[in-house]
Coordinates of C-alpha atoms in Angstrom, one line a residue:
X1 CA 90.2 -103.7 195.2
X2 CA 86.9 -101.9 195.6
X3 CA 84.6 -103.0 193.2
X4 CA 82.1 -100.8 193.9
X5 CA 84.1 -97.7 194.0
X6 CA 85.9 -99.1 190.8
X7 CA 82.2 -99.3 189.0
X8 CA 81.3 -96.0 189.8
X9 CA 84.3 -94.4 188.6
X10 CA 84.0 -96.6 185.5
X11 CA 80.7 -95.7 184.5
X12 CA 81.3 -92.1 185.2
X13 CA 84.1 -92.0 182.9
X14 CA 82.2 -93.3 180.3
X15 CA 79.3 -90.6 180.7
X16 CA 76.7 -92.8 182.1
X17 CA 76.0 -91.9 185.7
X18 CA 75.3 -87.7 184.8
X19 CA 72.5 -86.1 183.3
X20 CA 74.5 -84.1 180.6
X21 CA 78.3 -85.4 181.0
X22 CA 78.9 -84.1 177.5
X23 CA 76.6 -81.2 176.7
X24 CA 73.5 -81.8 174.5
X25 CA 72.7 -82.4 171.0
X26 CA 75.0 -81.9 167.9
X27 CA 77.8 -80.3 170.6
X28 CA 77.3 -83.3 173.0
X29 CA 77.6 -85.4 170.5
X30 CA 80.9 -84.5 169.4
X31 CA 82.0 -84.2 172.9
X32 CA 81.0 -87.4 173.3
X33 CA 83.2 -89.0 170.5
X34 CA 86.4 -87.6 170.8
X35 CA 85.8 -88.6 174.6
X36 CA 84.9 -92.1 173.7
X37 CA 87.7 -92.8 171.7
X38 CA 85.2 -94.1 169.2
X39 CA 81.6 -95.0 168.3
X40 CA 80.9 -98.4 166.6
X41 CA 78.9 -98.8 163.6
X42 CA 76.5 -101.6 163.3
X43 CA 74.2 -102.7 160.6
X44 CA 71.2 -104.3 162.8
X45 CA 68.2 -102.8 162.4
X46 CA 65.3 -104.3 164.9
X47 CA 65.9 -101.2 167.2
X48 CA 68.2 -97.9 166.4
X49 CA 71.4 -98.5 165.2
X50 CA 73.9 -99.1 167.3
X51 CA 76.2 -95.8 166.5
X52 CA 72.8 -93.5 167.4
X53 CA 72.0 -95.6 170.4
X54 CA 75.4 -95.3 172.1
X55 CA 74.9 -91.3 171.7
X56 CA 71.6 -91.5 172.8
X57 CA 72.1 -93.1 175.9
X58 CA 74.4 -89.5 176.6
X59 CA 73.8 -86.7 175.2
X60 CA 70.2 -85.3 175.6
X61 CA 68.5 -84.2 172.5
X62 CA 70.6 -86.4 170.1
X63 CA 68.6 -87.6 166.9
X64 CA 70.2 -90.1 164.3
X65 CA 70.7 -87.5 161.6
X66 CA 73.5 -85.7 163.8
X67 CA 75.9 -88.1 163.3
X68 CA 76.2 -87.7 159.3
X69 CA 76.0 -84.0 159.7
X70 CA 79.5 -84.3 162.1
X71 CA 80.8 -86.9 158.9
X72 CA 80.1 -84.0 156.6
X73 CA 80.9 -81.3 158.8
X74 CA 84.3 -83.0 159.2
X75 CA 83.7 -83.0 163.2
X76 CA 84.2 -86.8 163.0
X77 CA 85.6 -89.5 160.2
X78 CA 84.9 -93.0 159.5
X79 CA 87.5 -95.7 160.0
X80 CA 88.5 -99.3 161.6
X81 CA 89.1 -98.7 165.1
X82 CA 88.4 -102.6 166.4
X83 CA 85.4 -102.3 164.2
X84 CA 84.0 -100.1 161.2
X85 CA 83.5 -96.7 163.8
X86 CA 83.2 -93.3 164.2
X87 CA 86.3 -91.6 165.0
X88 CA 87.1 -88.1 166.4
X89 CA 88.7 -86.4 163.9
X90 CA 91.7 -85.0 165.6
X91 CA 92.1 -88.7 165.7
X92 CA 92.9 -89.0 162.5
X93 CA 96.9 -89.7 162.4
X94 CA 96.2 -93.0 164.3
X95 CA 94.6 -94.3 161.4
X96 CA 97.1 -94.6 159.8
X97 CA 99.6 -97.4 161.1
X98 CA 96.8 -99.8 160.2
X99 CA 96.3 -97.8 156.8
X100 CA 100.0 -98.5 155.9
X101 CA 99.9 -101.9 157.3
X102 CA 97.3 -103.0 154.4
X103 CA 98.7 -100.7 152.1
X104 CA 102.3 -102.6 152.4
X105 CA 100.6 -105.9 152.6
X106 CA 101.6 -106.4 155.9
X107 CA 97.6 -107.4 156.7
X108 CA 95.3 -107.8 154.8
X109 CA 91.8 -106.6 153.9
X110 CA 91.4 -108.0 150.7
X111 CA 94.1 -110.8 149.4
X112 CA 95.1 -110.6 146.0
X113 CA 93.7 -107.3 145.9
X114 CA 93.1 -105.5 142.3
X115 CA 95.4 -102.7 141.4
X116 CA 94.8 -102.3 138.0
X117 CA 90.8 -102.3 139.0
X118 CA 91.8 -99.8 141.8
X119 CA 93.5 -97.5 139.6
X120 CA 90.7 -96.7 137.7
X121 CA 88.2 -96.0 140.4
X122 CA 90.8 -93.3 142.1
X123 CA 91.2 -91.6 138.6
X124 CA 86.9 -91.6 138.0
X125 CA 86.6 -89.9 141.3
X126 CA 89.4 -87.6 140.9
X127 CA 88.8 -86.4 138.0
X128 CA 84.1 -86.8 138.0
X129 CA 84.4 -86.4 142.1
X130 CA 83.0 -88.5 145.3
X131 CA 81.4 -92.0 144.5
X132 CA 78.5 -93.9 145.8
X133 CA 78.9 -97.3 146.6
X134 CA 74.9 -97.6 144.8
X135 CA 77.1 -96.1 141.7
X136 CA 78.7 -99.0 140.7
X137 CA 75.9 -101.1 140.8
X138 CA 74.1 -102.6 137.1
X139 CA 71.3 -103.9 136.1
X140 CA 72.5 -105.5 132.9
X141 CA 72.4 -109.2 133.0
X142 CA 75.7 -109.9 131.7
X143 CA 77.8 -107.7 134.0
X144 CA 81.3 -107.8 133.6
X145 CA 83.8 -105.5 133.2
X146 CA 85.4 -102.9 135.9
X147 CA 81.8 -101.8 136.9
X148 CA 80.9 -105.3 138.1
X149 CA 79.6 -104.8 141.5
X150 CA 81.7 -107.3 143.6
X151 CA 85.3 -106.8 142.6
X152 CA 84.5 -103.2 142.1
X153 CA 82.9 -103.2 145.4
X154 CA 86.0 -105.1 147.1
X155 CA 88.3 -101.9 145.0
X156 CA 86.9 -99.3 146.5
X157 CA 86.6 -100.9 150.2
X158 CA 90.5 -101.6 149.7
X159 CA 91.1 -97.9 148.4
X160 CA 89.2 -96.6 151.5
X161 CA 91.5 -99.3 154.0
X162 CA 94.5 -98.5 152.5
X163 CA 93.6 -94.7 153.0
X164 CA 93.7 -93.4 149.3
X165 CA 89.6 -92.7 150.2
X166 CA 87.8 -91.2 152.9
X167 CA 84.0 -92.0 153.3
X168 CA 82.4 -88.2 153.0
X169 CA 79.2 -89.0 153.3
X170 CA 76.3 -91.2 154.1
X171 CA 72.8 -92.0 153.4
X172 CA 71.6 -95.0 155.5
X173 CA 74.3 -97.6 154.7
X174 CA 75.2 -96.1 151.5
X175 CA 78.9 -94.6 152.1
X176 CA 79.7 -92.0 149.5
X177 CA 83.3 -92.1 148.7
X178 CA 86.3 -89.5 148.2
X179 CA 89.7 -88.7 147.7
X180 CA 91.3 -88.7 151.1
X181 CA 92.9 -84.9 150.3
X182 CA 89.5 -83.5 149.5
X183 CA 88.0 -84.6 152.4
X184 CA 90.6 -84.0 155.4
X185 CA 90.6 -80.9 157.1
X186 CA 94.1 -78.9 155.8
X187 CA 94.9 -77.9 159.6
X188 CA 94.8 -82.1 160.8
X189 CA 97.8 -83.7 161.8
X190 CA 98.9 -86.5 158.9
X191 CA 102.3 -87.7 160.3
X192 CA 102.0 -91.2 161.4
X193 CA 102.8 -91.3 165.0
X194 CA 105.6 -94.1 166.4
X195 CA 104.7 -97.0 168.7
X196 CA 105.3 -95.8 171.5
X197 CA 103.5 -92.7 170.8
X198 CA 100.8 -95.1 169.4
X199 CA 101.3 -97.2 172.6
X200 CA 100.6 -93.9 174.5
X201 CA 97.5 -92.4 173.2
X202 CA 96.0 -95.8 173.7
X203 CA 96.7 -95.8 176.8
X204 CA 95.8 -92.5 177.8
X205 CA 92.6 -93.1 175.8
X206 CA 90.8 -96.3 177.7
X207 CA 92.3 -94.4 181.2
X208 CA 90.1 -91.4 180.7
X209 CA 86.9 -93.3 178.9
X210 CA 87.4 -96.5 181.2
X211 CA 89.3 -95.2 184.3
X212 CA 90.5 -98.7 184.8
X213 CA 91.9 -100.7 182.1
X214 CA 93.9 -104.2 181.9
X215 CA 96.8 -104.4 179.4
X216 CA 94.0 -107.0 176.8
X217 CA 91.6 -104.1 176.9
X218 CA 93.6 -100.9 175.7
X219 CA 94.3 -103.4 173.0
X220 CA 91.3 -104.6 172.6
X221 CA 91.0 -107.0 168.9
X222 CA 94.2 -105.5 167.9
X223 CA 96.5 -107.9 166.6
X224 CA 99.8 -105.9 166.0
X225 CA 102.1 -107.9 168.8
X226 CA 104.3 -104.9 168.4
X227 CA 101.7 -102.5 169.9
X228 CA 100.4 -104.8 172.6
X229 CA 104.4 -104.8 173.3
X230 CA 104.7 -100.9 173.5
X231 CA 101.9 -100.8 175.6
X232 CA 103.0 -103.3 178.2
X233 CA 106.4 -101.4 178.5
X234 CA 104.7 -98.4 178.6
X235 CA 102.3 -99.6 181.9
X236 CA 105.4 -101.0 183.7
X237 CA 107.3 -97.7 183.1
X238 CA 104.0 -95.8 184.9
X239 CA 103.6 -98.6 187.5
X240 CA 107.7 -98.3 188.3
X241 CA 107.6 -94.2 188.4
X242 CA 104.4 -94.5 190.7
X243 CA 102.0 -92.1 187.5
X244 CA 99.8 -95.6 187.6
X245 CA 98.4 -98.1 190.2
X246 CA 97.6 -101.9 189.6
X247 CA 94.2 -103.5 191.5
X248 CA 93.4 -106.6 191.9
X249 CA 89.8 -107.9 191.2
X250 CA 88.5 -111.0 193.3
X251 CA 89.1 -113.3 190.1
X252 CA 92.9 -112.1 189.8
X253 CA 92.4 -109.7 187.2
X254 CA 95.1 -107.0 186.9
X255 CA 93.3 -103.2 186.1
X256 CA 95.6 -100.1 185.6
X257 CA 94.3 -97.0 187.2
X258 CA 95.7 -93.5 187.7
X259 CA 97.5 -92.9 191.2
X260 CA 95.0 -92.1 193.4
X261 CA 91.6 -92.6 191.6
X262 CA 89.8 -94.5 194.3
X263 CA 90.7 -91.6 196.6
X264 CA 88.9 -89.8 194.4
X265 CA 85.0 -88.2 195.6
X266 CA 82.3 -91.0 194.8
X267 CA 80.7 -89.8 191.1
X268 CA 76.9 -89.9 192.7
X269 CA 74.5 -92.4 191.1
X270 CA 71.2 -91.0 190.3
X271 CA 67.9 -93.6 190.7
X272 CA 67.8 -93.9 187.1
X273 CA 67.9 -96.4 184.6
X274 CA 69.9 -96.5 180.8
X275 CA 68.8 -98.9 178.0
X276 CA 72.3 -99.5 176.4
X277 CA 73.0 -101.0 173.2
X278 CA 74.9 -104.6 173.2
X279 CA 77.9 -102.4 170.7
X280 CA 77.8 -99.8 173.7
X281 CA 81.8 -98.7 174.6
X282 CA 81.0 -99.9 178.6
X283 CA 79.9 -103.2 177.4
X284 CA 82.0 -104.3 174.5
X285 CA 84.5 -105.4 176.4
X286 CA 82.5 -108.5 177.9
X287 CA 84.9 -110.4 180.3
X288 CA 85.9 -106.9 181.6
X289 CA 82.2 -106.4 182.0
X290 CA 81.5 -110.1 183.8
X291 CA 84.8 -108.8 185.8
X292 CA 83.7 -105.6 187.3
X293 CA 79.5 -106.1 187.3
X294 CA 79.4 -109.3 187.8
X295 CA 77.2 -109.5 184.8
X296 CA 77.5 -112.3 182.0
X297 CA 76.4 -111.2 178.9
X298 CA 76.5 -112.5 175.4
X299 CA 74.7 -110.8 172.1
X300 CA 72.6 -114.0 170.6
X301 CA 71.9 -112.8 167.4
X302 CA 74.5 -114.9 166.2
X303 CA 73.4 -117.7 168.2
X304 CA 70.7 -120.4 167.0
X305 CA 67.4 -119.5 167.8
X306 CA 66.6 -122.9 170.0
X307 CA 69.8 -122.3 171.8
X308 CA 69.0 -118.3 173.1
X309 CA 68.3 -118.0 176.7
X310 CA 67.8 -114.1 176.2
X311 CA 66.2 -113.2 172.8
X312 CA 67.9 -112.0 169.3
X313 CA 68.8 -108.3 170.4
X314 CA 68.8 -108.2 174.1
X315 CA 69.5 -105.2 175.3
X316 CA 71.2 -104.4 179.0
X317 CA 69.6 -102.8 181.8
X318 CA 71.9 -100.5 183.8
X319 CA 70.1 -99.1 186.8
X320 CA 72.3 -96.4 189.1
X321 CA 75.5 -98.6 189.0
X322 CA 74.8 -102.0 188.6
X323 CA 73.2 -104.3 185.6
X324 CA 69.9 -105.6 186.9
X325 CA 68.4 -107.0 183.9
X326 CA 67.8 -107.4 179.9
X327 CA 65.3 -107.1 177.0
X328 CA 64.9 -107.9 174.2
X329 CA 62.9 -105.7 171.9
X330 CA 62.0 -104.5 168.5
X331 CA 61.1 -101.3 166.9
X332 CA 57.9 -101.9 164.5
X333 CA 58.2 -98.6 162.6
X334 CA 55.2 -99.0 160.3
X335 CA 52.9 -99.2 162.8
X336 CA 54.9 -96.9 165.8
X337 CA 55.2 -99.8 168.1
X338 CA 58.3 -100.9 170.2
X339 CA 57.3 -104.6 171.0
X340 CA 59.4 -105.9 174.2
X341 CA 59.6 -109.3 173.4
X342 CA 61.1 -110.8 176.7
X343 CA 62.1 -109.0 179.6
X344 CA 64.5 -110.5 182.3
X345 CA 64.5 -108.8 185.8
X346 CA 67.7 -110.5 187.2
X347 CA 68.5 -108.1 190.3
X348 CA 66.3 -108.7 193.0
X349 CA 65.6 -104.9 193.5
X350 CA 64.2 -104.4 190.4
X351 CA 61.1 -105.8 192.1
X352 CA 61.3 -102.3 193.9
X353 CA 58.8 -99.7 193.0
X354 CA 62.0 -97.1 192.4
X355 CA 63.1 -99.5 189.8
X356 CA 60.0 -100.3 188.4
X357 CA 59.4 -96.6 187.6
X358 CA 62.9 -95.8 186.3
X359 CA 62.3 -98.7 183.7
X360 CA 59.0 -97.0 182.8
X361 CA 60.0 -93.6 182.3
X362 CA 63.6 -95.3 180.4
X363 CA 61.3 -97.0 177.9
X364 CA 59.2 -94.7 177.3
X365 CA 61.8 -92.2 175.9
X366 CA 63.3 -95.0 174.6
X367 CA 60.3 -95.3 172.2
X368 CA 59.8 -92.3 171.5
X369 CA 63.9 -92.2 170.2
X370 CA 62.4 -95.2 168.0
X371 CA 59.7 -93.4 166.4
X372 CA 57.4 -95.3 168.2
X373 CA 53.8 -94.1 170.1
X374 CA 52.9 -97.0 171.8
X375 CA 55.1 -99.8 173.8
X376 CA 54.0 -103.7 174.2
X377 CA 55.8 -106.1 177.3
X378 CA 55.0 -109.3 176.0
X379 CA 57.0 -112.3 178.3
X380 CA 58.9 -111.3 182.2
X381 CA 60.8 -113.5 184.0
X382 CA 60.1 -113.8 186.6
X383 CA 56.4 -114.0 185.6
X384 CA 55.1 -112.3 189.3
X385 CA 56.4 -108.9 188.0
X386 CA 54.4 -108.8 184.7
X387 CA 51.2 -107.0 185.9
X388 CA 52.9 -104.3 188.2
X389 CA 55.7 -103.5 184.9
X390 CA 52.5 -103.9 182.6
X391 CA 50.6 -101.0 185.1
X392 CA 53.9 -98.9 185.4
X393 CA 54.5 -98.6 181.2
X394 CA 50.9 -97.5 180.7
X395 CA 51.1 -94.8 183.2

């Protein structure tokens, strides 16, 4: 197998190696999503959240609010995929296996979960419309009843799971919350598909996001053994009828590609460098990642501070096609400052001036998509290439 004919093909397919591969702002940004398969939500807040900073790093001229004006424009919806994520709406029908799965109590979200408690939510917002999650909160100091936050909370995430609600819209973290018929477009598919039709658009998905794909990644953290089933029938069938190909990494690992793609012309790798959230789709997938880049990562914010060898929020380095470093940063809004805490140069070309100045001109419109003025480098290893990045960012 050619690895690096493999990479570039892989990063092309997931928009990374062109200048526009998707259009620009709020049309790019759709484009982007219902080519991606999905967009994962995340919660941490040091730099831009992780469903902006994916966009970002492909679609010139994206800004954060786009992605709630898609929600309410009812471009995109909000669901599980193997996460909380944005979803392209014309998406919407493969919701719902795992919908029906919770709904039948087949998995759960919630055990035990409270009908009587979620009967009365559904009839409030049909008949006084969409909820905030904010509106069920009290400040009496007694709380009981059906408008106690927690299990009233816990109703209304298991009405939204089970598919009975549709998020609508959002402000920051604060979902609001509708009936699921007042909120899907009337022309969307609803009929749930089959598992091998499932086990198909899978499939097809992670071939034309990924280009490769082994059988644990087009399932990736789904746990229905029927699916992953389907969709190991379904590769054999395409590896027997010659439609797919199977490579071999050095390691052993078995990738599905499309007849012919490494024939295919070389995607061109421009000299420049992409900042990439640690939730990004090419990076999610980390042994694929350590597989096909050589490059070992692991997102320590869930790792004790006196055990992190990178920082809280590191962040990966992608320069042309290959992962030559990491840093962790933060975003100080109130004073406009991006603060790179640690920086870790781990290819030896990003000693190269070519380097140097693609990471100079990435961070600085990477600040500037923080709402930051000014950028501060405080520790690089290795220390000798401190001055020269220090000289390069204040250019």
């Amino acid at each position: 197998m050619s690895i690096p004919r493999l990479r570039r093909h892989a990063l092309a397919a997931q928009g990374l190696l062109q200048s526009k591969p998707f259009g620009s702002g709020i049309a790019g940004a759709v484009n982007a999503i219902n080519h991606l398969g999905y967009v994962q939500i995340d919660s941490i807040s040091v730099v831009e959240r992780a469903h902006h900073h994916v966009l970002y790093s492909r679609v010139p001229g994206f800004i954060p609010t786009m992605t709630n004006q898609l929600l309410t424009e009812r471009k995109i919806f909000e669901y599980w995929s193997h996460a909380a994520a944005f979803l392209p709406m014309e998406d919407f029908r493969f919701s719902l296996p795992y919908k029906n799965a919770i709904k039948n109590g087949k998995v759960h979200w919630f055990k035990s979960p409270d009908r009587p408690l979620m009967r009365r939510l559904l009839e409030r917002i049909r008949v006084d419309g969409p909820l905030r999650s904010r509106d069920l909160e009290t400040t009496r100091p007694n709380r009981a009843g059906w408008w106690d936050w927690k299990p009233a909370k816990k109703a209304l995430e298991q009405l939204y799971m089970e598919g009975e609600l549709m998020v609508s819209d959002r402000e920051g973290f604060q979902k609001t919350y509708d009936l699921t018929e007042r909120v899907l477009p009337s022309q969307v598919n609803t009929q749930t598909p089959g598992i091998e039709e499932f086990a198909e658009h899978l499939l097809q998905q992670q071939l034309r996001c990924h280009a490769c794909v082994s059988l644990r990644g087009v399932t990736y953290l789904r746990k229905d053994s029927a699916l992953r089933k389907a969709v190991k029938h379904r590769v054999e069938e395409g590896l027997g009828s010659g439609e797919l190909e199977e490579l071999r990494s050095p390691p052993g690992e078995a990738f599905v590609v499309e007849a012919g793609m490494l024939e295919r012309k070389l995607p061109r790798a421009a000299p420049r460098m992409r900042i990439l959230s640690p939730f990004d789709n090419a990076v999610i997938q980390r042994e694929r990642l350590k597989t096909l880049f050589d490059y070992d990562y692991q997102l320590e914010c869930y790792v004790p501070a006196a055990k992190r060898r990178h920082g809280y929020f590191s962040l990966p380095l992608l320069y042309r096609d290959d992962f030559v470093g990491r840093m962790d940063c933060k975003a100080h809004r109130k004073d406009r400052r991006l603060e790179i805490k640690s920086l870790h140069c781990e290819a030896e070309s990003f000693g190269d001036d070519p380097v140097i100045d693609a990471f100079a001109d990435a961070v600085g419109r990477f600040t500037a998509f923080q709402g930051c003025e000014v950028v501060t480098l405080d520790k690089v290893y290795p220390a000798r290439l401190a001055q020269r990045l220090r000289s390069a960012l204040k250019r």
